[in-house]
Every structure is written in C-alpha cells, then in structure tokens.
Short mmCIF file of C-alpha atoms in Angstrom, two decimals:
data_model
loop_
_atom_site.label_atom_id
_atom_site.label_comp_id
_atom_site.label_asym_id
_atom_site.label_seq_id
_atom_site.Cartn_x
_atom_site.Cartn_y
_atom_site.Cartn_z
CA MET A 1390 0.00 0.00 0.00
CA GLY A 1391 2.90 2.36 0.82
CA SER A 1392 4.52 1.74 -2.56
CA ILE A 1393 1.22 2.49 -4.27
CA PHE A 1394 0.99 5.85 -2.54
CA SER A 1395 4.68 6.56 -3.34
CA VAL A 1396 4.26 5.83 -7.03
CA ALA A 1397 1.08 7.90 -7.11
CA ARG A 1398 2.84 10.85 -5.47
CA ALA A 1399 5.81 10.60 -7.86
CA SER A 1400 3.62 10.52 -10.96
CA ASN A 1401 1.57 13.41 -9.69
CA THR A 1402 4.71 15.45 -9.02
CA ASN A 1403 6.00 14.95 -12.56
CA SER A 1404 2.64 15.74 -14.15
CA ASP A 1405 2.22 18.84 -11.98
CA LYS A 1406 5.69 20.11 -13.00
CA SER A 1407 4.99 19.75 -16.71
CA GLU A 1408 1.54 21.28 -16.30
CA TRP A 1409 2.83 24.47 -14.68
CA ASP A 1410 5.89 24.98 -16.90
CA GLY A 1411 5.64 28.23 -18.83
CA VAL A 1412 2.52 29.44 -17.02
CA SER A 1413 2.38 32.88 -15.40
CA PRO A 1414 2.05 33.17 -11.58
CA ASN A 1415 -1.46 34.66 -11.88
CA GLU A 1416 -2.60 31.78 -14.05
CA ILE A 1417 -1.06 29.31 -11.59
CA CYS A 1418 -3.04 30.83 -8.69
CA LYS A 1419 -6.23 30.76 -10.76
CA ARG A 1420 -5.78 27.07 -11.65
CA GLN A 1421 -4.99 26.23 -8.01
CA ARG A 1422 -8.20 27.90 -6.86
CA MET A 1423 -10.22 26.04 -9.48
CA SER A 1424 -8.65 22.69 -8.59
CA LEU A 1425 -9.36 23.22 -4.88
CA THR A 1426 -12.97 23.99 -5.70
CA VAL A 1427 -13.30 20.78 -7.67
CA ASP A 1428 -11.69 18.78 -4.81
CA GLU A 1429 -14.04 20.32 -2.24
CA GLU A 1430 -17.09 19.57 -4.35
CA ASN A 1431 -16.09 15.97 -5.00
CA PRO A 1432 -13.50 14.88 -2.42
CA ARG A 1433 -12.18 11.35 -2.15
CA LEU A 1434 -12.03 9.37 1.05
CA PHE A 1435 -8.35 8.62 0.43
CA PRO A 1436 -6.36 10.80 -1.99
CA ASN A 1437 -5.48 9.02 -5.26
CA LEU A 1438 -7.70 6.04 -4.41
CA PRO A 1439 -11.16 5.35 -5.86
CA ASP A 1440 -13.87 5.47 -3.20
CA GLU A 1441 -14.80 1.90 -4.12
CA VAL A 1442 -11.39 0.81 -2.84
CA SER A 1443 -11.42 3.17 0.12
CA ILE A 1444 -14.71 1.89 1.48
CA GLN A 1445 -13.31 -1.66 1.35
CA ILE A 1446 -10.49 -0.46 3.59
CA ILE A 1447 -12.85 1.31 6.00
CA ALA A 1448 -15.02 -1.82 6.21
CA ARG A 1449 -12.05 -3.64 7.73
CA VAL A 1450 -11.53 -1.05 10.46
CA PRO A 1451 -12.95 -1.94 13.93
CA ARG A 1452 -16.34 -0.32 14.41
CA ILE A 1453 -15.25 1.30 17.67
CA CYS A 1454 -13.02 3.59 15.57
CA TYR A 1455 -15.95 4.89 13.53
CA PHE A 1456 -16.97 7.36 16.23
CA ASN A 1457 -13.70 9.24 15.69
CA VAL A 1458 -13.06 8.80 11.97
CA ARG A 1459 -16.49 10.18 11.15
CA LEU A 1460 -15.12 13.54 12.36
CA VAL A 1461 -12.51 13.69 9.57
CA SER A 1462 -14.87 15.29 7.04
CA ARG A 1463 -18.44 15.34 5.81
CA LYS A 1464 -17.58 12.69 3.24
CA TRP A 1465 -16.20 10.40 5.93
CA LYS A 1466 -19.24 10.99 8.13
CA SER A 1467 -21.69 10.18 5.33
CA THR A 1468 -19.71 7.03 4.53
CA ILE A 1469 -19.67 5.83 8.14
CA MET A 1470 -23.41 6.43 8.39
CA SER A 1471 -24.25 4.75 5.07
CA SER A 1472 -25.92 1.36 4.80
CA GLU A 1473 -23.51 0.45 1.99
CA LEU A 1474 -20.58 0.28 4.43
CA TYR A 1475 -22.32 -2.27 6.65
CA LYS A 1476 -23.39 -4.36 3.66
CA ILE A 1477 -19.74 -4.56 2.65
CA ARG A 1478 -18.74 -5.50 6.22
CA LYS A 1479 -21.22 -8.35 6.07
CA GLU A 1480 -19.88 -9.51 2.70
CA LEU A 1481 -16.30 -9.38 3.97
CA GLY A 1482 -17.16 -11.13 7.24
CA THR A 1483 -15.88 -8.23 9.33
CA THR A 1484 -19.09 -7.61 11.30
CA GLU A 1485 -18.81 -7.31 15.07
CA GLU A 1486 -21.20 -8.31 17.82
CA TRP A 1487 -21.82 -5.61 20.40
CA LEU A 1488 -23.77 -5.96 23.62
CA TYR A 1489 -26.44 -3.33 24.34
CA MET A 1490 -27.57 -3.05 27.96
CA LEU A 1491 -30.50 -1.18 29.43
CA VAL A 1492 -30.03 -0.05 33.04
CA LYS A 1493 -32.26 1.77 35.48
CA VAL A 1494 -30.80 4.74 37.33
CA GLY A 1495 -32.59 5.97 40.44
CA GLU A 1496 -36.36 5.86 40.45
CA ASN A 1497 -37.27 7.19 37.04
CA LYS A 1498 -34.39 7.09 34.57
CA LEU A 1499 -33.28 4.54 32.02
CA PHE A 1500 -30.09 4.54 29.98
CA TRP A 1501 -28.71 2.36 27.22
CA HIS A 1502 -25.03 1.41 27.12
CA ALA A 1503 -23.20 -0.25 24.23
CA VAL A 1504 -20.25 -2.53 24.99
CA ASP A 1505 -17.62 -3.60 22.46
CA PRO A 1506 -16.34 -6.93 23.86
CA ARG A 1507 -13.14 -6.76 21.78
CA SER A 1508 -11.91 -3.36 22.95
CA ARG A 1509 -13.89 -3.48 26.23
CA ILE A 1510 -15.01 0.09 25.59
CA TRP A 1511 -18.40 1.24 26.89
CA GLN A 1512 -20.46 3.95 25.24
CA ARG A 1513 -23.71 5.53 26.35
CA LEU A 1514 -26.50 5.82 23.80
CA PRO A 1515 -28.71 8.87 23.31
CA THR A 1516 -31.63 9.03 25.73
CA MET A 1517 -34.86 7.46 24.54
CA PRO A 1518 -37.52 9.94 23.38
CA ASN A 1519 -39.96 11.24 25.96
CA VAL A 1520 -42.88 11.36 23.52
CA VAL A 1521 -46.29 9.72 23.19
CA ASP A 1522 -48.46 9.89 20.11
CA GLU A 1523 -51.58 12.04 20.03
CA GLU A 1524 -53.99 9.12 19.77
CA GLU A 1525 -52.77 7.64 23.03
CA SER A 1526 -52.71 11.06 24.65
CA ARG A 1527 -56.44 11.42 23.95
CA LYS A 1528 -57.02 8.15 25.76
CA GLY A 1529 -55.89 9.76 28.99
CA SER A 1530 -52.18 9.19 28.78
CA SER A 1531 -49.76 11.76 30.09
CA SER A 1532 -48.02 14.10 27.69
CA GLY A 1533 -44.78 12.25 28.29
CA LEU A 1534 -44.02 8.66 27.37
CA TRP A 1535 -42.64 6.57 30.21
CA MET A 1536 -40.42 4.67 27.79
CA TRP A 1537 -39.02 2.23 30.28
CA ASN A 1538 -38.72 -1.54 30.19
CA MET A 1539 -40.24 -3.89 32.72
CA VAL A 1540 -40.35 -7.03 30.60
CA GLU A 1541 -37.12 -8.46 31.92
CA GLY A 1542 -36.34 -6.18 34.82
CA MET A 1543 -39.58 -5.67 36.76
CA ARG A 1544 -41.48 -8.14 38.88
CA ILE A 1545 -44.76 -8.67 37.05
CA ALA A 1546 -46.40 -9.90 40.23
CA GLU A 1547 -45.63 -6.63 42.01
CA VAL A 1548 -47.08 -4.68 39.10
CA ILE A 1549 -50.26 -6.72 39.10
CA ARG A 1550 -50.58 -6.45 42.87
CA GLY A 1551 -50.00 -2.71 42.75
CA PHE A 1552 -52.46 -2.22 39.93
CA PHE A 1553 -55.31 -4.02 41.63
CA GLY A 1554 -54.44 -2.56 45.02
CA GLN A 1555 -54.10 1.09 44.03
CA LYS A 1556 -56.16 3.12 41.62
CA ASP A 1557 -53.22 5.21 40.46
CA ALA A 1558 -50.50 2.55 40.71
CA PHE A 1559 -49.12 3.22 37.25
CA ASP A 1560 -49.03 6.97 37.93
CA GLU A 1561 -46.55 6.26 40.71
CA MET A 1562 -44.39 3.74 38.86
CA PRO A 1563 -41.13 5.01 37.40
CA PHE A 1564 -41.31 2.88 34.24
CA CYS A 1565 -43.82 0.53 32.76
CA GLY A 1566 -43.76 -2.63 30.68
CA CYS A 1567 -42.05 -1.87 27.37
CA ALA A 1568 -40.64 -4.78 25.37
CA ILE A 1569 -37.18 -4.83 23.80
CA GLY A 1570 -36.05 -6.45 20.56
CA ALA A 1571 -33.22 -6.27 18.03
CA VAL A 1572 -33.46 -7.00 14.30
CA GLY A 1573 -31.84 -5.68 11.15
CA GLY A 1574 -29.05 -4.01 13.11
CA CYS A 1575 -31.45 -1.84 15.14
CA LEU A 1576 -32.90 -1.81 18.66
CA TYR A 1577 -36.67 -1.66 19.13
CA VAL A 1578 -38.68 -0.49 22.14
CA LEU A 1579 -42.33 -1.54 21.95
CA GLY A 1580 -45.50 -0.63 23.81
CA GLY A 1581 -45.75 -0.43 27.57
CA PHE A 1582 -47.84 1.84 29.77
CA SER A 1583 -48.28 5.57 29.66
CA LYS A 1584 -49.99 6.18 32.99
CA ALA A 1585 -52.79 3.59 33.00
CA SER A 1586 -53.12 3.11 29.24
CA THR A 1587 -51.31 0.49 27.18
CA MET A 1588 -49.53 1.90 24.14
CA ARG A 1589 -49.07 0.74 20.57
CA CYS A 1590 -46.07 2.93 19.73
CA VAL A 1591 -42.71 1.51 18.61
CA TRP A 1592 -39.35 3.29 18.72
CA ARG A 1593 -36.22 2.25 16.86
CA PHE A 1594 -32.57 3.06 17.56
CA ASP A 1595 -30.25 2.93 14.55
CA PRO A 1596 -26.58 2.57 15.63
CA THR A 1597 -25.33 3.83 12.25
CA GLN A 1598 -27.21 7.11 12.69
CA ASN A 1599 -26.98 7.13 16.49
CA THR A 1600 -30.59 8.33 16.68
CA TRP A 1601 -34.04 7.22 17.82
CA SER A 1602 -37.03 7.38 15.48
CA GLU A 1603 -40.65 6.28 15.66
CA VAL A 1604 -41.85 3.54 13.32
CA THR A 1605 -45.24 2.03 12.55
CA SER A 1606 -47.24 1.29 15.70
CA MET A 1607 -48.48 -2.15 16.68
CA SER A 1608 -52.10 -2.97 15.96
CA THR A 1609 -52.75 -3.58 19.67
CA GLY A 1610 -51.62 -1.66 22.72
CA ARG A 1611 -49.77 -4.03 25.01
CA ALA A 1612 -47.36 -4.15 27.94
CA TYR A 1613 -45.15 -6.94 29.28
CA CYS A 1614 -45.24 -8.62 25.88
CA LYS A 1615 -42.48 -10.97 24.74
CA THR A 1616 -40.36 -10.55 21.61
CA GLY A 1617 -38.44 -12.90 19.35
CA ILE A 1618 -36.73 -12.90 15.95
CA LEU A 1619 -37.43 -15.29 13.10
CA ASN A 1620 -36.38 -14.84 9.46
CA ASN A 1621 -35.29 -11.23 10.11
CA LYS A 1622 -38.73 -10.31 11.43
CA LEU A 1623 -39.71 -9.13 14.90
CA TYR A 1624 -42.49 -11.10 16.59
CA VAL A 1625 -44.49 -9.74 19.52
CA VAL A 1626 -46.50 -12.17 21.62
CA GLY A 1627 -48.92 -11.87 24.54
CA GLY A 1628 -48.61 -9.28 27.26
CA VAL A 1629 -51.45 -7.45 28.95
CA SER A 1630 -53.80 -4.63 28.03
CA GLN A 1631 -55.84 -2.23 30.10
CA GLY A 1632 -59.53 -3.07 30.16
CA SER A 1633 -62.49 -1.77 32.11
CA ALA A 1634 -62.04 -4.58 34.66
CA GLY A 1635 -58.29 -4.12 35.02
CA LEU A 1636 -55.33 -5.83 33.38
CA LEU A 1637 -56.34 -8.38 30.78
CA PRO A 1638 -53.89 -11.01 29.47
CA LEU A 1639 -53.49 -11.04 25.69
CA GLN A 1640 -53.37 -14.14 23.54
CA SER A 1641 -52.77 -12.18 20.35
CA ALA A 1642 -49.50 -11.94 18.42
CA GLU A 1643 -48.18 -9.88 15.51
CA VAL A 1644 -45.02 -9.58 13.43
CA PHE A 1645 -43.05 -6.58 12.16
CA ASP A 1646 -41.12 -6.64 8.88
CA PRO A 1647 -38.30 -4.03 9.02
CA SER A 1648 -37.85 -4.14 5.24
CA THR A 1649 -41.39 -2.88 4.64
CA GLY A 1650 -42.07 -1.18 7.98
CA THR A 1651 -45.41 -2.98 8.33
CA TRP A 1652 -47.13 -5.17 10.92
CA SER A 1653 -49.03 -8.37 10.15
CA ASP A 1654 -51.30 -10.47 12.34
CA VAL A 1655 -50.20 -13.84 13.69
CA PRO A 1656 -52.69 -16.45 14.96
CA SER A 1657 -53.43 -15.99 18.64
CA MET A 1658 -51.97 -18.39 21.20
CA PRO A 1659 -54.59 -21.04 22.08
CA PHE A 1660 -53.49 -21.28 25.75
CA SER A 1661 -54.75 -24.85 25.52
CA ARG A 1662 -53.74 -25.74 29.08
CA ALA A 1663 -55.91 -22.91 30.43
CA GLN A 1664 -58.93 -24.36 28.65
CA VAL A 1665 -58.92 -27.61 30.66
CA LEU A 1666 -59.25 -26.22 34.19
CA PRO A 1667 -61.64 -28.37 36.25
CA ASN A 1668 -64.24 -25.71 37.02
CA ALA A 1669 -65.40 -22.21 36.13
CA PHE A 1670 -64.16 -20.76 39.41
CA LEU A 1671 -60.53 -21.69 38.70
CA ALA A 1672 -60.90 -20.63 35.08
CA ASP A 1673 -62.03 -17.19 36.26
CA MET A 1674 -59.43 -16.90 39.00
CA LEU A 1675 -56.33 -18.18 37.15
CA LYS A 1676 -55.31 -15.98 34.24
CA PRO A 1677 -52.99 -17.34 31.52
CA ILE A 1678 -49.92 -15.29 30.65
CA ALA A 1679 -46.85 -15.74 28.43
CA THR A 1680 -43.80 -15.72 30.70
CA GLY A 1681 -41.04 -15.97 28.11
CA LEU A 1682 -40.17 -16.31 24.43
CA THR A 1683 -37.16 -17.80 22.68
CA SER A 1684 -36.47 -18.40 18.98
CA TYR A 1685 -35.28 -22.00 18.84
CA MET A 1686 -34.92 -24.39 15.91
CA GLY A 1687 -36.68 -21.95 13.58
CA ARG A 1688 -39.76 -21.63 15.77
CA LEU A 1689 -41.00 -19.45 18.62
CA CYS A 1690 -41.11 -21.20 22.00
CA VAL A 1691 -43.42 -19.48 24.48
CA PRO A 1692 -43.52 -20.85 28.05
CA GLN A 1693 -46.74 -19.99 29.86
CA SER A 1694 -48.12 -19.69 33.38
CA LEU A 1695 -51.41 -19.26 35.17
CA TYR A 1696 -51.40 -16.50 37.75
CA SER A 1697 -53.57 -15.30 40.56
CA TRP A 1698 -51.67 -13.03 42.89
CA PRO A 1699 -49.46 -14.05 44.59
CA PHE A 1700 -49.34 -17.46 42.86
CA PHE A 1701 -47.81 -18.40 39.52
CA VAL A 1702 -48.30 -21.93 38.22
CA ASP A 1703 -46.27 -23.18 35.26
CA VAL A 1704 -48.47 -24.86 32.67
CA GLY A 1705 -46.03 -25.74 29.92
CA GLY A 1706 -46.21 -23.60 26.82
CA GLU A 1707 -46.83 -23.43 23.10
CA ILE A 1708 -44.70 -23.26 19.96
CA TYR A 1709 -45.36 -21.19 16.85
CA ASP A 1710 -44.25 -22.60 13.50
CA PRO A 1711 -43.95 -19.91 10.78
CA GLU A 1712 -44.02 -22.58 8.06
CA THR A 1713 -47.54 -23.69 8.99
CA ASN A 1714 -48.55 -20.38 10.60
CA SER A 1715 -49.97 -22.28 13.57
CA TRP A 1716 -49.39 -23.08 17.24
CA ILE A 1717 -48.73 -26.48 18.76
CA GLU A 1718 -48.38 -27.55 22.36
CA MET A 1719 -44.85 -27.48 23.75
CA PRO A 1720 -43.29 -30.85 24.67
CA ILE A 1721 -44.11 -31.67 28.29
CA GLY A 1722 -40.53 -31.86 29.52
CA MET A 1723 -39.58 -28.63 27.83
CA GLY A 1724 -42.54 -26.65 29.13
CA GLU A 1725 -42.88 -27.97 32.66
CA GLY A 1726 -39.14 -28.05 33.28
CA TRP A 1727 -38.38 -24.58 31.94
CA PRO A 1728 -36.66 -22.80 34.86
CA ALA A 1729 -38.49 -19.75 36.22
CA ARG A 1730 -36.61 -16.68 37.40
CA GLN A 1731 -39.04 -14.53 39.40
CA ALA A 1732 -42.78 -14.01 39.31
CA GLY A 1733 -43.04 -16.69 36.65
CA THR A 1734 -40.68 -15.02 34.14
CA LYS A 1735 -38.32 -17.27 32.20
CA LEU A 1736 -34.76 -16.17 31.32
CA SER A 1737 -33.25 -18.06 28.38
CA VAL A 1738 -30.97 -17.65 25.37
CA VAL A 1739 -29.88 -19.70 22.36
CA VAL A 1740 -26.13 -20.04 21.77
CA ASP A 1741 -24.76 -22.03 18.84
CA GLY A 1742 -28.08 -23.85 18.47
CA GLU A 1743 -28.33 -24.82 22.15
CA LEU A 1744 -31.16 -23.53 24.36
CA TYR A 1745 -29.94 -22.38 27.79
CA ALA A 1746 -31.98 -21.16 30.76
CA PHE A 1747 -30.99 -19.65 34.07
CA ASP A 1748 -32.24 -21.47 37.15
CA PRO A 1749 -31.89 -19.29 40.27
CA SER A 1750 -31.17 -20.84 43.62
CA ASN A 1751 -32.74 -19.95 46.95
CA THR A 1752 -29.86 -17.55 47.65
CA MET A 1753 -29.08 -14.31 45.83
CA ASP A 1754 -25.43 -15.11 45.10
CA SER A 1755 -25.65 -18.16 42.87
CA GLY A 1756 -27.64 -19.99 40.27
CA ARG A 1757 -27.41 -22.77 37.70
CA ILE A 1758 -27.44 -22.93 33.92
CA LYS A 1759 -29.54 -25.64 32.31
CA VAL A 1760 -29.51 -26.76 28.70
CA TYR A 1761 -32.47 -28.33 26.93
CA ASP A 1762 -31.95 -31.84 25.55
CA GLN A 1763 -34.37 -32.11 22.65
CA GLY A 1764 -33.81 -35.84 22.22
CA GLU A 1765 -34.78 -36.64 25.81
CA ASP A 1766 -37.18 -33.70 26.24
CA ALA A 1767 -35.46 -32.71 29.47
CA TRP A 1768 -33.51 -29.86 31.00
CA LYS A 1769 -30.04 -30.79 32.23
CA VAL A 1770 -27.68 -28.87 34.48
CA VAL A 1771 -24.65 -27.88 32.44
CA ILE A 1772 -23.21 -25.30 34.87
CA GLY A 1773 -23.91 -25.98 38.52
CA LYS A 1774 -22.57 -22.72 39.92
CA VAL A 1775 -22.91 -19.26 38.39
CA PRO A 1776 -21.08 -16.53 40.35
CA ILE A 1777 -23.68 -13.78 40.49
CA TYR A 1778 -24.31 -11.03 42.98
CA GLY A 1779 -27.60 -9.56 44.02
CA SER A 1780 -29.29 -7.59 46.73
CA ASP A 1781 -32.73 -7.45 48.22
CA ASP A 1782 -33.56 -4.24 46.37
CA SER A 1783 -32.28 -5.38 42.99
CA GLU A 1784 -35.03 -6.22 40.53
CA SER A 1785 -32.81 -8.05 38.05
CA PRO A 1786 -29.32 -8.91 39.34
CA TYR A 1787 -28.41 -10.94 36.26
CA LEU A 1788 -29.06 -11.27 32.51
CA LEU A 1789 -28.16 -13.82 29.83
CA ALA A 1790 -26.66 -13.12 26.40
CA GLY A 1791 -25.12 -15.11 23.60
CA PHE A 1792 -22.40 -13.76 21.30
CA HIS A 1793 -19.06 -14.85 19.86
CA GLY A 1794 -20.54 -18.34 19.99
CA LYS A 1795 -20.44 -18.44 23.80
CA LEU A 1796 -22.80 -18.07 26.74
CA HIS A 1797 -22.49 -14.88 28.81
CA VAL A 1798 -23.93 -13.83 32.15
CA ILE A 1799 -24.23 -10.13 32.98
CA THR A 1800 -24.26 -9.41 36.70
CA LYS A 1801 -23.71 -6.61 39.20
CA ASP A 1802 -21.62 -6.95 42.35
CA ALA A 1803 -21.83 -5.26 45.74
CA ASN A 1804 -19.46 -2.49 44.55
CA HIS A 1805 -21.83 -1.56 41.68
CA ASN A 1806 -19.53 -3.06 39.05
CA ILE A 1807 -21.41 -4.50 36.09
CA SER A 1808 -19.46 -7.46 34.72
CA VAL A 1809 -19.94 -9.47 31.55
CA LEU A 1810 -18.86 -13.06 32.28
CA GLN A 1811 -18.02 -15.49 29.51
CA ALA A 1812 -18.46 -19.20 30.14
CA GLU A 1813 -15.75 -21.45 28.74
CA LEU A 1814 -17.25 -24.93 28.91
CA ARG A 1815 -14.75 -27.77 28.94
CA ASN A 1816 -17.12 -30.72 28.83
CA ASN A 1817 -19.67 -31.98 26.33
CA LEU A 1818 -22.72 -29.73 26.52
CA ASN A 1819 -25.10 -32.59 25.80
CA SER A 1820 -23.73 -34.89 28.49
CA SER A 1821 -24.56 -34.93 32.13
CA PRO A 1822 -22.37 -32.88 34.49
CA SER A 1823 -18.97 -34.45 35.02
CA SER A 1824 -17.20 -34.93 38.33
CA SER A 1825 -14.34 -32.58 37.46
CA SER A 1826 -14.17 -29.31 39.32
CA SER A 1827 -14.81 -25.89 37.78
CA THR A 1828 -12.48 -22.96 38.11
CA LEU A 1829 -12.61 -19.21 37.81
CA SER A 1830 -10.24 -17.29 35.56
CA GLN A 1831 -7.50 -15.13 37.02
CA SER A 1832 -9.71 -12.06 36.53
CA SER A 1833 -12.25 -13.31 39.07
CA LEU A 1834 -15.24 -11.24 39.98
CA HIS A 1835 -14.20 -10.42 43.51
CA GLU A 1836 -12.15 -11.98 46.27
CA SER A 1837 -15.34 -12.87 48.11
CA VAL A 1838 -16.63 -15.15 45.32
CA ASP A 1839 -17.76 -18.49 46.71
CA PRO A 1840 -15.56 -21.48 45.84
CA PRO A 1841 -16.76 -23.21 42.66
CA VAL A 1842 -18.76 -26.38 43.02
CA GLU A 1843 -17.24 -29.71 42.10
CA THR A 1844 -19.77 -30.72 39.46
CA ASP A 1845 -18.84 -28.32 36.67
CA ALA A 1846 -16.17 -27.98 34.05
CA VAL A 1847 -16.29 -24.29 33.28
CA VAL A 1848 -13.95 -21.33 33.37
CA TRP A 1849 -15.51 -17.90 33.89
CA LYS A 1850 -13.78 -14.92 32.29
CA ILE A 1851 -14.64 -11.26 32.67
CA ILE A 1852 -14.59 -9.78 29.18
CA ALA A 1853 -15.97 -6.36 30.16
CA SER A 1854 -16.57 -4.56 33.44
CA ARG A 1855 -17.50 -1.05 34.48
CA CYS A 1856 -18.85 0.77 37.51
CA LEU A 1857 -22.02 2.61 36.55
CA GLY A 1858 -22.96 3.59 40.08
CA GLN A 1859 -26.18 2.54 41.74
CA VAL A 1860 -27.96 1.13 38.71
CA GLU A 1861 -30.11 -1.92 38.14
CA LEU A 1862 -29.91 -4.24 35.16
CA VAL A 1863 -33.06 -4.29 33.06
CA SER A 1864 -32.47 -5.98 29.71
CA CYS A 1865 -29.88 -6.62 27.02
CA GLN A 1866 -29.65 -7.30 23.30
CA VAL A 1867 -26.86 -8.25 20.89
CA ILE A 1868 -26.43 -6.57 17.50
CA ASP A 1869 -24.06 -7.87 14.82
CA MET A 1870 -23.02 -5.27 12.22
#
C-alpha cells in the first residue's frame, strides 16, 4: 500500500511540474483555486484512491473507531453512516457483535449502554424519546411517554398487585412494561404503559445514525409482551392490556417486517392448558400469561403460566411454527421443566443452536445454567454454579446473552460493578455434568466469590466490566453489524 501511494505521489509530481511549466504566476493561482474547488465539491475518502477501494479499507476497520473517523470530514461521516458500508462488512465477514444493555438509574431514569467486547469500551446511547403519540394522549395518557422496560427487569407480580391494590398505581411507577427487541441491526422499544393506558407505539434506535425514530405502531396496545426474531422479522406475543375490569392477558400476536415497515397479524396463542381447568371458578381466578419467548430451531417457543396473585403456576407452553402459521403444544418436559426466574418469568438464550436457561437458587449469590436436551425432552444442568451477585432491592441482578458463539452472564456486584462473564465450557454440553471441578479465571469477579462447586467444568472470564454507580440491570440485546 505504501509503494502504491509513493508511485502515485511521484507521478503526480511529474505531471504537476509539466503542467505548470511556462505558465504565469497569476494563471497558476487561478488554476490552483479552481482545482481546490473541484476537490471540495467531489472529495475522495483517500487521496489518489477510488472510493470503491477506500470503502473496502474502512469496512475492515474496527467499528469502535468509527466514532472518531467520522469527524474527519463530511464525506467520511456520510460514509460511516451509510448502509452500503455495513453491507460490505457483512460480505467481507468483518461484522462485530456488540452488547447493548439497558439499566435503570434511580427511580425514574433509564439509559442504554453499548459494549464492544473486543476493545472493552463502553459507550452511552442517546436518551430514549420522551414522547407519546396524540392518539394515546387522547385516551388519557400523560403528555410524556414513560419509555421504560419492565419485561425483563420488573417483577410482574408486584405490578399486578399494585395495579389491583391502588387506583393510580401506574401513575406512581417510574417505568412501565415496554418490550425490547433487536433485528436488522437496530434496537426496538415496543408498547408499555403511559400512565394507566397500554400503548401501541414503537421506537427504533439505529446505531449507524446514532438516533431514535418512531416507526409504525403495533395494531394492539400491550405491555409486558415478549419478543423474538425469526427470518429477520420481529415477533411480539402476549402481554397485557388495560380493560375496564383491570389488566387483561393477551393471547394475540403480531409480526413486524423491518424491510417494509409494516405489521401483520399472527394467529393468537390457544393457551390450551388454560382451557382444561376443572371448574369455572378456577378458570375465572387463574389468568394465563406468556412468561417468556425464545427463537429456537426456527420456531417461537413461548412458556406460559397461570397466575392469581401471589401465585404463579407453570403450565407448559406453546410453539409457533412460521411454516404452517400455527401453534402447537410445547413438549411436556420442555414446558414444565423450563426454569423460572421470578414471578413466573423465564430467562433463556440460544447459543450455537443450544437452548440455555438460568435457574436461580434460593440464595441471591448463585444460580445454575440448564440446557435443553431435545432428544430426551429434558432440561439438564450444564453449569452448577454461576457466580452472580444480588441484593434485596435489585429487581434483576443478572441477565443472559449469547455472542461470539459463547454463553455470557451479565451481573452486578456489591461495589456496583457491572461485569460481563463469559463461560468457557470444557465438557460436552449434551452430556450430564462431570465430576471434574470448575475454576474461575485469574480475573475473578471479587475476592469474596464463593468457591466453585465440584460438578462443573467451566472457566468464567470477565470480558468487560464497568462501575455505573447505583444502577439496576433491566435488559440486554446483541447486534451484529
């Protein structure tokens, strides 16, 4: 590359010398001004290189550098923010997976943070818009949109209890029931409550533009709904809506196509287990609700529960097949054995084709990771000890994520450090736990971490850590671009 630039400079020097020979100084100045004007009107990313070649070079640069190189010039900025650059990165195989985390600060603030696992650099995203559309405002919503997520981070049971126990419960809550999804290289924030009304609005964050924008609203206002991705489309399932008698569970589902910006209906969940309750009293008392959603084996797996405060009863689940556009009952072992986190919610993630779920223990400082064995229709413990930290006032002390082909646990310790832990499994994931002992990497979480149990074969590594103060984990997504 250096020789190319050297040859180019030498040839340009010779041509420039012959061009200016025998020309008066005034004419030289005039030609220089004209040439500068042409260069300013149509600059190149790299001098003496076609832009087609230059953009191939830029596509190989780590994405963390784009925040600085976009300041070089307007041409560089427009290139960094163009969709063409990221198409080329995909073609070249130079895309990078970043982790996006939503955290709650204080009583009424939410912030997004992006983490580059390679450079371990954290960046804070622009604040989500504080806007609600006019239609929902006329329904009695406040003029501001409480755009805060409670799908993964808030105890649904506490919300339901507060709603039925207090007339203005949602007026007092700092954030309410939005769902989070990621598709097509963008983050999506969907629905939730604005005061006591469920919303249909959807907001999208585009990392290339570093901005939030509103997209087509859902057909139904919903909160606490679950999201999943299939075939580059965003599915929204279940949740609750505000009715005259209070919170009503939703069986409906819909799908968003980012390429067209439109929503389409999906057949409603049958909730078949809820239809076989022994008597009308139980049917009226126990309300069915979707407590999780994971895209697995090309289908949507939705574990379900029946709730009547303060009780949550697991009743299996249902699976949506996009090929047949229909729902079927979830295998018994999969549904009834799906580990529950809190208030019936299920925390799971798919990594390299394997379905993992977090199974919390009775204490706040540990948990287990289970993997689903499709052949035996059973959940098996693959990691018997997960070093997590929590506190009594923490709503979500841990999250799961899958990127770089590995399982990750995001947790917060007593010193307010948020750590991203990578699990290095050393045994066969499909076999039962071995008798070899597990170890922690040299960069252990804290000196007070409990000794690892003797039924694992895993090494935990901290790949990113930062103190964000007194924050609470809410949700996370991974974007590859």
